[in-house]
Coordinates of C-alpha atoms in Angstrom, one line a residue:
S1 CA 61.8 10.7 -18.3
P2 CA 64.1 12.8 -16.0
S3 CA 65.1 15.3 -18.8
Q4 CA 61.3 15.7 -19.6
L5 CA 60.6 16.5 -15.9
R6 CA 63.6 19.0 -16.0
S7 CA 61.9 20.9 -18.8
N8 CA 58.7 20.9 -17.1
I9 CA 60.3 22.5 -14.1
K10 CA 62.0 24.9 -16.3
M11 CA 58.7 25.8 -17.9
R12 CA 57.0 26.8 -14.6
E13 CA 56.3 30.5 -14.5
K14 CA 56.0 32.3 -11.2
T15 CA 52.5 32.8 -9.9
L16 CA 53.3 36.3 -8.5
T17 CA 54.8 38.6 -11.0
M18 CA 54.7 42.4 -11.7
E19 CA 51.6 41.6 -14.0
T20 CA 49.7 39.6 -11.6
L21 CA 50.7 41.6 -8.4
N22 CA 47.8 43.4 -6.7
P23 CA 47.8 46.8 -8.6
Q24 CA 46.9 48.4 -5.3
V25 CA 50.3 47.4 -3.9
K26 CA 52.1 48.8 -6.8
A27 CA 50.4 52.1 -6.4
V28 CA 52.1 52.4 -2.8
E29 CA 54.8 54.8 -2.2
Y30 CA 56.5 55.4 1.2
A31 CA 59.2 58.1 0.8
V32 CA 60.9 58.0 4.1
R33 CA 62.2 54.6 3.5
G34 CA 62.3 55.3 -0.1
P35 CA 65.0 55.2 -3.2
I36 CA 67.2 57.6 -1.4
V37 CA 67.4 55.5 1.7
L38 CA 68.1 52.3 -0.4
K39 CA 71.0 54.3 -2.0
A40 CA 72.2 55.6 1.5
G41 CA 72.2 51.8 2.7
E42 CA 74.3 50.8 -0.4
I43 CA 76.9 53.8 0.2
E44 CA 77.1 52.6 4.0
R45 CA 77.9 49.0 3.0
G46 CA 80.4 50.4 0.5
L47 CA 82.1 52.6 3.3
Q48 CA 82.3 49.5 5.3
Q49 CA 84.1 47.7 2.8
G50 CA 86.6 50.5 2.4
Q51 CA 85.2 52.1 -0.7
K52 CA 86.3 55.7 -0.9
H53 CA 83.8 58.5 -0.6
P54 CA 84.2 62.3 0.2
F55 CA 82.8 61.6 3.8
T56 CA 83.4 58.9 6.6
E57 CA 79.9 58.1 7.5
V58 CA 76.2 58.5 6.3
I59 CA 74.2 60.6 8.5
K60 CA 70.6 59.5 8.4
A61 CA 68.3 62.5 8.7
N62 CA 65.4 60.8 6.7
I63 CA 63.4 59.2 9.7
G64 CA 62.2 60.1 13.0
D65 CA 64.0 57.5 14.8
A66 CA 65.4 59.1 18.1
H67 CA 67.3 56.2 19.5
A68 CA 69.0 55.3 16.3
M69 CA 70.2 58.9 16.3
G70 CA 71.8 58.5 19.6
Q71 CA 68.9 59.6 22.2
K72 CA 69.1 57.6 25.3
P73 CA 66.0 55.6 26.7
I74 CA 63.9 57.2 29.5
T75 CA 65.1 55.0 32.4
F76 CA 61.9 54.5 34.1
L77 CA 60.2 53.3 31.1
R78 CA 62.9 50.7 30.5
Q79 CA 62.8 49.6 34.1
V80 CA 59.1 49.0 34.2
V81 CA 59.2 47.2 30.7
A82 CA 62.2 45.1 31.9
L83 CA 60.3 44.2 35.3
C84 CA 57.3 43.0 33.1
S85 CA 59.3 41.0 30.7
F86 CA 61.6 39.4 33.6
P87 CA 59.3 39.5 36.7
E88 CA 62.1 37.8 38.8
L89 CA 63.5 41.3 38.8
L90 CA 60.7 42.4 41.2
E91 CA 62.9 40.9 44.0
S92 CA 66.1 42.9 42.8
P93 CA 66.9 45.7 45.2
S94 CA 68.4 47.6 42.2
F95 CA 64.9 48.6 40.9
P96 CA 62.9 51.6 42.5
E97 CA 59.7 50.7 44.3
D98 CA 57.4 53.0 42.0
A99 CA 58.6 50.9 38.9
K100 CA 57.8 47.7 40.7
V101 CA 54.2 49.0 41.7
R102 CA 53.7 49.8 37.9
A103 CA 55.0 46.7 36.4
G104 CA 53.1 44.5 39.2
R105 CA 49.9 46.2 38.1
I106 CA 50.5 45.7 34.5
L107 CA 51.4 41.9 34.9
Q108 CA 48.1 41.4 37.0
G109 CA 46.1 42.6 34.0
C110 CA 47.9 40.0 31.9
G111 CA 46.9 36.3 31.2
G112 CA 48.9 34.1 33.6
Q113 CA 50.7 37.4 34.7
S114 CA 53.0 37.1 31.6
L115 CA 53.8 39.6 28.7
G116 CA 53.8 36.6 26.8
S117 CA 50.1 36.0 26.7
Y118 CA 47.7 37.7 24.2
S119 CA 45.8 40.5 25.6
A120 CA 42.2 41.4 24.7
S121 CA 42.1 42.9 21.1
Q122 CA 41.5 46.4 22.4
G123 CA 44.4 46.1 24.8
V124 CA 45.1 45.4 28.6
D125 CA 42.1 46.8 30.7
C126 CA 44.2 48.6 33.2
I127 CA 46.3 50.2 30.6
R128 CA 43.1 51.5 28.8
R129 CA 42.0 52.9 32.0
D130 CA 45.3 54.7 32.5
I131 CA 45.2 56.2 29.1
A132 CA 41.8 57.5 29.8
A133 CA 42.8 59.0 33.0
Y134 CA 45.7 60.6 31.0
I135 CA 43.7 62.1 28.5
K136 CA 41.1 63.6 31.1
Q137 CA 44.1 65.1 33.0
R138 CA 45.5 66.3 29.7
D139 CA 42.4 68.0 28.6
K140 CA 41.9 69.5 32.0
G141 CA 39.0 67.6 33.1
V142 CA 37.2 66.6 29.8
P143 CA 35.5 63.4 30.5
A144 CA 37.2 60.2 28.8
D145 CA 35.7 56.8 28.9
W146 CA 38.2 53.9 28.8
D147 CA 35.9 52.0 26.6
N148 CA 36.5 54.2 23.8
V149 CA 40.3 53.7 23.9
Y150 CA 42.0 51.1 21.8
L151 CA 45.8 50.0 22.0
T152 CA 47.4 49.8 18.5
T153 CA 50.7 48.7 17.2
G154 CA 52.1 52.3 16.8
A155 CA 49.7 55.0 15.8
S156 CA 50.1 53.8 12.0
D157 CA 48.0 50.4 12.8
G158 CA 45.3 52.5 14.2
I159 CA 45.3 55.1 11.4
V160 CA 45.0 52.1 8.9
S161 CA 42.2 50.4 10.7
I162 CA 40.0 53.4 10.9
L163 CA 40.5 54.1 7.2
K164 CA 39.6 50.5 6.5
M165 CA 36.4 51.0 8.3
L166 CA 35.5 54.1 6.3
V167 CA 36.5 53.1 2.8
S168 CA 33.6 52.0 0.6
G169 CA 31.5 52.7 -2.4
Q170 CA 32.1 52.6 -6.2
G171 CA 32.4 55.4 -8.7
L172 CA 31.0 58.7 -7.6
S173 CA 30.2 57.1 -4.2
R174 CA 33.7 56.0 -3.6
C175 CA 35.2 57.0 -0.3
G176 CA 37.3 60.4 -0.5
V177 CA 40.0 61.1 2.0
M178 CA 41.0 64.6 2.8
I179 CA 44.6 64.8 3.8
P180 CA 47.1 67.8 4.4
I181 CA 49.7 68.5 1.7
P182 CA 52.6 68.1 2.5
Q183 CA 51.5 64.8 4.2
Y184 CA 53.1 61.9 6.0
P185 CA 53.2 59.4 3.2
L186 CA 51.4 56.7 5.5
Y187 CA 48.2 58.5 4.5
S188 CA 48.7 58.5 0.7
A189 CA 50.2 54.9 0.9
A190 CA 47.1 53.5 2.7
I191 CA 44.5 55.4 0.6
A192 CA 46.4 53.9 -2.6
E193 CA 46.2 50.4 -1.0
M194 CA 42.7 50.6 -0.4
D195 CA 41.9 52.1 -3.7
A196 CA 40.0 55.3 -1.9
V197 CA 40.2 58.7 -3.4
Q198 CA 42.9 61.2 -2.1
I199 CA 41.9 64.7 -1.9
N200 CA 44.6 67.0 -1.3
Y201 CA 44.1 70.3 0.8
Y202 CA 47.3 72.4 0.7
L203 CA 48.7 74.1 4.0
D204 CA 49.7 77.6 3.6
E205 CA 53.5 77.8 3.6
D206 CA 53.5 81.6 3.6
H207 CA 51.7 81.6 6.9
C208 CA 53.9 79.1 8.7
W209 CA 52.0 75.9 7.0
A210 CA 48.7 77.1 8.7
L211 CA 45.5 75.2 7.7
D212 CA 43.2 77.6 5.7
I213 CA 39.6 77.0 6.1
N214 CA 38.9 78.3 2.7
E215 CA 41.3 75.8 1.3
L216 CA 39.3 73.0 2.8
H217 CA 36.0 74.3 1.2
R218 CA 37.9 74.5 -2.0
A219 CA 39.2 70.8 -1.8
Y220 CA 36.0 69.5 -0.6
L221 CA 33.8 71.1 -3.4
A222 CA 36.2 70.1 -6.2
A223 CA 36.3 66.5 -4.8
K224 CA 32.4 66.1 -4.6
E225 CA 32.4 66.2 -8.4
H226 CA 34.0 62.7 -8.5
C227 CA 33.8 61.0 -5.1
H228 CA 32.1 61.1 -1.8
P229 CA 34.4 62.9 0.9
R230 CA 33.8 61.0 4.1
V231 CA 36.8 61.7 6.2
I232 CA 39.4 64.5 7.0
C233 CA 42.9 63.8 8.4
I234 CA 44.7 66.3 10.4
I235 CA 48.5 66.0 11.7
N236 CA 49.1 68.4 14.6
P237 CA 51.9 69.1 15.3
G238 CA 52.7 68.6 11.6
N239 CA 54.9 66.1 9.9
P240 CA 56.7 67.0 7.8
T241 CA 55.8 70.6 8.4
G242 CA 56.4 71.1 12.2
Q243 CA 53.5 73.5 12.5
V244 CA 51.3 73.7 15.7
Q245 CA 47.6 74.4 15.1
S246 CA 46.0 77.3 16.8
K247 CA 42.7 76.7 18.8
K248 CA 40.8 78.8 16.5
C249 CA 41.9 76.8 13.4
I250 CA 40.9 73.5 15.0
E251 CA 37.5 74.9 15.9
E252 CA 37.0 75.8 12.0
V253 CA 38.2 72.3 11.0
L254 CA 35.8 70.8 13.6
H255 CA 32.8 72.9 12.4
F256 CA 33.5 72.1 8.9
A257 CA 33.5 68.5 9.6
F258 CA 30.2 69.0 11.6
E259 CA 28.4 70.9 8.7
E260 CA 29.7 68.5 5.9
N261 CA 29.3 65.2 7.9
L262 CA 33.0 64.1 7.8
F263 CA 34.8 61.6 10.1
V264 CA 37.7 63.3 11.8
M265 CA 41.0 61.6 12.3
A266 CA 43.2 63.8 14.4
D267 CA 47.1 62.4 14.3
E268 CA 48.4 63.9 17.7
V269 CA 51.5 61.8 17.9
Y270 CA 53.8 64.8 18.5
Q271 CA 51.7 66.4 21.1
D272 CA 54.7 66.5 23.6
N273 CA 57.1 68.1 21.0
V274 CA 56.2 71.7 21.1
Y275 CA 59.2 74.1 21.0
S276 CA 57.9 77.7 20.1
T277 CA 56.9 79.6 23.3
D278 CA 54.0 81.3 21.6
C279 CA 52.6 77.8 20.6
Q280 CA 50.5 75.4 22.7
F281 CA 49.2 71.9 21.8
H282 CA 45.3 71.8 21.7
S283 CA 43.9 68.3 21.4
F284 CA 41.0 68.1 19.0
K285 CA 38.9 66.3 21.6
K286 CA 39.4 69.3 24.2
V287 CA 38.4 71.9 21.6
L288 CA 35.6 69.7 20.4
Y289 CA 34.2 69.5 24.0
E290 CA 34.4 73.3 24.4
M291 CA 32.3 73.8 21.2
G292 CA 29.3 72.4 23.3
P293 CA 27.3 69.1 23.5
E294 CA 25.6 69.5 20.0
Y295 CA 29.2 69.1 18.7
F296 CA 30.9 66.8 21.4
N297 CA 28.1 64.3 21.3
T298 CA 27.9 64.0 17.3
V299 CA 31.2 64.4 15.5
E300 CA 32.8 61.1 15.0
L301 CA 36.7 61.9 16.2
A302 CA 39.5 59.2 16.3
S303 CA 42.7 60.8 17.7
F304 CA 46.2 59.0 17.9
H305 CA 49.2 58.8 20.0
S306 CA 52.1 56.5 20.2
T307 CA 55.2 55.7 22.0
S308 CA 57.6 56.5 19.3
K309 CA 57.8 60.0 19.4
G310 CA 57.5 62.8 22.3
Y311 CA 60.5 62.5 24.6
S312 CA 60.7 58.7 24.8
G313 CA 61.3 57.8 21.1
E314 CA 60.6 54.3 21.7
C315 CA 59.8 53.5 17.9
G316 CA 60.8 49.7 18.0
F317 CA 58.1 49.0 20.7
R318 CA 55.3 49.8 18.4
G319 CA 53.1 51.1 21.1
G320 CA 50.1 53.3 20.5
Y321 CA 46.6 54.1 21.1
M322 CA 43.6 55.6 19.7
E323 CA 40.4 57.2 21.4
V324 CA 37.3 56.8 19.1
L325 CA 34.4 59.2 20.0
N326 CA 30.8 58.9 18.9
L327 CA 31.0 55.8 17.0
D328 CA 27.7 54.2 16.0
P329 CA 27.6 51.2 18.6
E330 CA 27.0 48.5 16.0
V331 CA 30.0 49.9 14.0
K332 CA 32.0 49.9 17.4
A333 CA 31.3 46.0 17.3
Q334 CA 32.6 45.7 14.0
L335 CA 35.9 47.8 14.7
V336 CA 36.4 45.4 17.7
K337 CA 35.9 42.5 15.4
L338 CA 38.4 43.7 12.8
L339 CA 41.0 44.6 15.5
S340 CA 40.5 40.9 16.9
V341 CA 41.6 39.3 13.6
R342 CA 45.1 40.7 14.3
L343 CA 44.6 39.2 18.0
C344 CA 46.4 42.1 19.8
P345 CA 49.1 44.7 19.7
P346 CA 52.6 43.8 21.2
V347 CA 52.0 43.5 25.0
S348 CA 55.7 44.9 25.6
G349 CA 54.7 48.1 23.7
Q350 CA 51.2 48.4 25.6
A351 CA 53.3 48.4 28.7
A352 CA 55.5 51.1 27.3
M353 CA 52.5 53.1 26.4
D354 CA 51.4 52.7 29.9
V355 CA 54.4 54.4 31.4
I356 CA 54.0 57.3 29.1
V357 CA 50.5 57.9 30.2
N358 CA 51.5 57.0 33.9
P359 CA 54.8 58.7 34.6
P360 CA 56.5 59.1 38.0
L361 CA 54.7 61.5 40.2
P362 CA 56.5 64.3 42.1
H363 CA 56.3 62.3 45.5
E364 CA 57.7 59.2 44.0
P365 CA 61.4 58.1 44.1
S366 CA 61.8 57.9 40.2
Y367 CA 60.5 61.4 39.7
P368 CA 63.6 63.7 40.1
Q369 CA 65.6 61.4 37.3
F370 CA 62.7 61.1 35.1
H371 CA 62.0 64.9 35.2
E372 CA 65.6 65.5 34.5
E373 CA 65.8 63.0 31.3
K374 CA 62.5 64.3 30.1
S375 CA 63.4 68.1 30.4
T376 CA 66.8 67.6 28.9
I377 CA 65.6 65.9 25.7
L378 CA 62.7 68.3 25.2
G379 CA 65.2 71.3 25.7
A380 CA 67.6 69.7 23.6
L381 CA 65.0 69.5 20.7
A382 CA 63.9 73.0 21.2
E383 CA 67.5 74.4 20.9
K384 CA 67.9 72.2 17.8
A385 CA 64.7 73.3 16.2
R386 CA 65.7 77.0 16.6
M387 CA 69.4 76.3 15.3
T388 CA 68.1 74.4 12.3
E389 CA 65.7 77.2 11.4
H390 CA 68.3 79.8 11.8
I391 CA 71.2 78.2 9.8
L392 CA 69.0 77.1 7.0
N393 CA 67.5 80.5 6.6
A394 CA 70.8 82.2 6.3
V395 CA 71.5 80.1 3.0
P396 CA 70.7 81.9 -0.2
G397 CA 68.1 79.8 -1.8
I398 CA 66.7 78.1 1.3
K399 CA 63.6 79.2 3.1
C400 CA 62.6 77.5 6.4
N401 CA 59.5 78.3 8.6
P402 CA 60.0 78.2 12.1
V403 CA 59.9 74.6 13.6
Q404 CA 57.2 75.1 16.3
G405 CA 56.7 71.4 16.9
A406 CA 57.3 67.8 15.9
M407 CA 61.0 66.8 15.0
Y408 CA 61.4 68.0 11.2
A409 CA 62.3 71.0 9.0
F410 CA 60.5 71.3 5.8
P411 CA 62.2 74.1 4.1
S412 CA 61.5 75.3 0.5
I413 CA 64.6 75.2 -1.9
F414 CA 65.3 77.1 -5.0
I415 CA 66.4 74.7 -7.7
P416 CA 67.9 76.5 -10.7
P417 CA 66.1 75.8 -14.1
R418 CA 69.0 73.9 -15.4
A419 CA 69.0 71.4 -12.6
V420 CA 65.1 71.1 -13.1
E421 CA 66.0 70.3 -16.8
E422 CA 68.4 67.7 -15.9
A423 CA 66.1 66.0 -13.4
K424 CA 63.3 65.8 -16.2
A425 CA 65.8 64.3 -18.5
L426 CA 66.7 61.6 -15.7
G427 CA 62.9 61.2 -15.0
M428 CA 63.0 62.3 -11.5
P429 CA 61.5 65.0 -9.5
P430 CA 64.0 68.1 -9.0
D431 CA 64.3 67.7 -5.2
M432 CA 64.9 64.0 -5.7
L433 CA 67.9 64.9 -7.8
Y434 CA 69.0 67.3 -5.2
C435 CA 68.9 64.9 -2.3
L436 CA 70.8 62.2 -4.3
R437 CA 73.5 64.7 -5.0
L438 CA 73.5 65.8 -1.5
L439 CA 73.8 62.1 -0.4
E440 CA 76.6 61.3 -3.0
D441 CA 78.7 64.5 -1.9
T442 CA 78.2 64.5 1.6
G443 CA 76.6 61.3 3.1
I444 CA 73.8 63.3 4.5
C445 CA 70.4 61.2 3.7
I446 CA 67.2 63.4 3.6
V447 CA 63.9 62.9 1.9
P448 CA 62.9 65.1 -1.0
G449 CA 59.5 67.1 -0.5
S450 CA 58.0 65.3 -3.6
G451 CA 57.6 62.2 -1.3
F452 CA 55.3 64.2 1.0
G453 CA 53.6 66.3 -1.7
Q454 CA 54.1 69.9 -2.3
R455 CA 52.5 72.8 -4.3
E456 CA 53.3 72.5 -8.1
G457 CA 56.6 74.3 -8.9
T458 CA 57.9 74.2 -5.4
H459 CA 60.6 72.1 -4.1
H460 CA 61.5 71.2 -0.5
F461 CA 63.2 68.5 1.6
R462 CA 62.5 66.9 5.1
M463 CA 65.2 66.5 7.6
T464 CA 64.9 65.4 11.3
I465 CA 66.5 67.7 13.9
L466 CA 67.1 64.4 15.9
P467 CA 70.8 64.0 15.5
S468 CA 73.0 65.4 18.5
M469 CA 73.8 69.1 18.7
E470 CA 77.6 68.8 17.4
K471 CA 76.3 66.2 14.4
L472 CA 73.3 68.5 13.5
K473 CA 75.6 71.6 13.3
V474 CA 78.0 69.7 11.1
L475 CA 75.2 68.2 9.0
L476 CA 73.7 71.9 8.5
E477 CA 76.9 73.4 7.5
K478 CA 77.6 70.7 5.0
L479 CA 74.3 71.1 3.6
R480 CA 74.8 74.9 3.4
D481 CA 78.3 74.4 1.4
F482 CA 76.5 71.8 -0.7
H483 CA 73.5 74.0 -1.7
I484 CA 75.9 77.0 -2.6
K485 CA 77.9 74.6 -4.8
F486 CA 74.7 73.2 -6.2
L487 CA 73.6 76.7 -7.3
K488 CA 77.0 77.7 -8.6
K489 CA 77.0 74.5 -10.7
Y490 CA 73.5 75.0 -12.2
S491 CA 73.2 78.8 -12.3
S492 CA 74.9 82.1 -11.3
L493 CA 74.2 83.4 -7.9
E494 CA 73.3 86.7 -9.4
E495 CA 70.1 85.0 -10.6
L496 CA 69.2 84.2 -7.2
E497 CA 69.8 87.9 -5.8
R498 CA 67.8 89.4 -8.6

């Protein structure tokens, strides 16, 4: 009867509930789009509906999304991708010749000369060749084989694929993954999802977030008791910490990996973002090469790059690549198999990646405009990096290391004991309480340090330096005023000056 049918329908439970959900998915956390950001979205919608807040707009300094913060696209990159997407434009006189040549070449490499066809799983051949040529030039002549280059959907996808290859074993033989703390939460999320063991090594905040080789040995030996450490991840320039590693430090890491038989993953997506005049980007691959053939021909190294950062900031294209060295030939075939299940990365993102590794040359018509746009963007970032450090360090109870590279500041903040107690009572980390109050008072959205990992008893936040100079100055001044008010509310300033 119909009523019986209705009660049967009512009885049906959901198949997928929090109880039946894959527990590894529950374990995943991703702070840069976490609870603070959800709250910021709510406030933003409220503002649009006319709700009253002590501010008129939400300023999102939580995620390294350059275009969302007002950065303009690089003209040449968009011209090439537009020509690839709509080849009829190749007839148009309003596009420069060098852009047409590049687009024509990319289209030649696409099935049916269309961006709409699948590419090979590893990416379009001619783009992989361009990437290898770029790497060779970047590393001043170190050989690069295009067969070791794989295009990926942003760097994230490559990082996850390599981790997937490495994670195996049970109990004491479970794969351990060494990651820097503070880290970019993609790493902890991927490790949780794969049920691998996260091995924290702490960066040295007192020495500008340098990587200390003794700390690597400490973390490795402690972890060996309960898992099998098989891989070490390095982010250089650092995210969220913004440091640029010295060549000596990279040598030490590679020597350590060689000795302990670790696979090395070098996340180098900020390689174009170096601002301190006394710092220089050294690729892990180049340093490995200079350590001699016994290292260069044996250490397994995957390095990652992307369209999302640098000076182009093309996050939405999801373009990226990885270069993987010294992979066992049979394992290499397995990697290609794994990548082929996902068919291929977006071909428009591959085209964008091609322009980044193959920009206009000095003799080409697009060079002057390209050079001007690139230097303006990187020059402004360098200026904003200095201003951010300078303003934050003038605030009592905030200490910020120099922002040598990348696009974030990760200052340590003093949180008074009474605020720590209140956060405990609310069941949240103290810096989460701080960031929530900041958002509610000022409309500024930043990410608590607890989302990236930090030494016990310390508190931080991560903010991007991407807003325009004017907006960033306002943001920093609002942050300063809030911080002083926060200290006054929860303690006396005297405590701080003691």
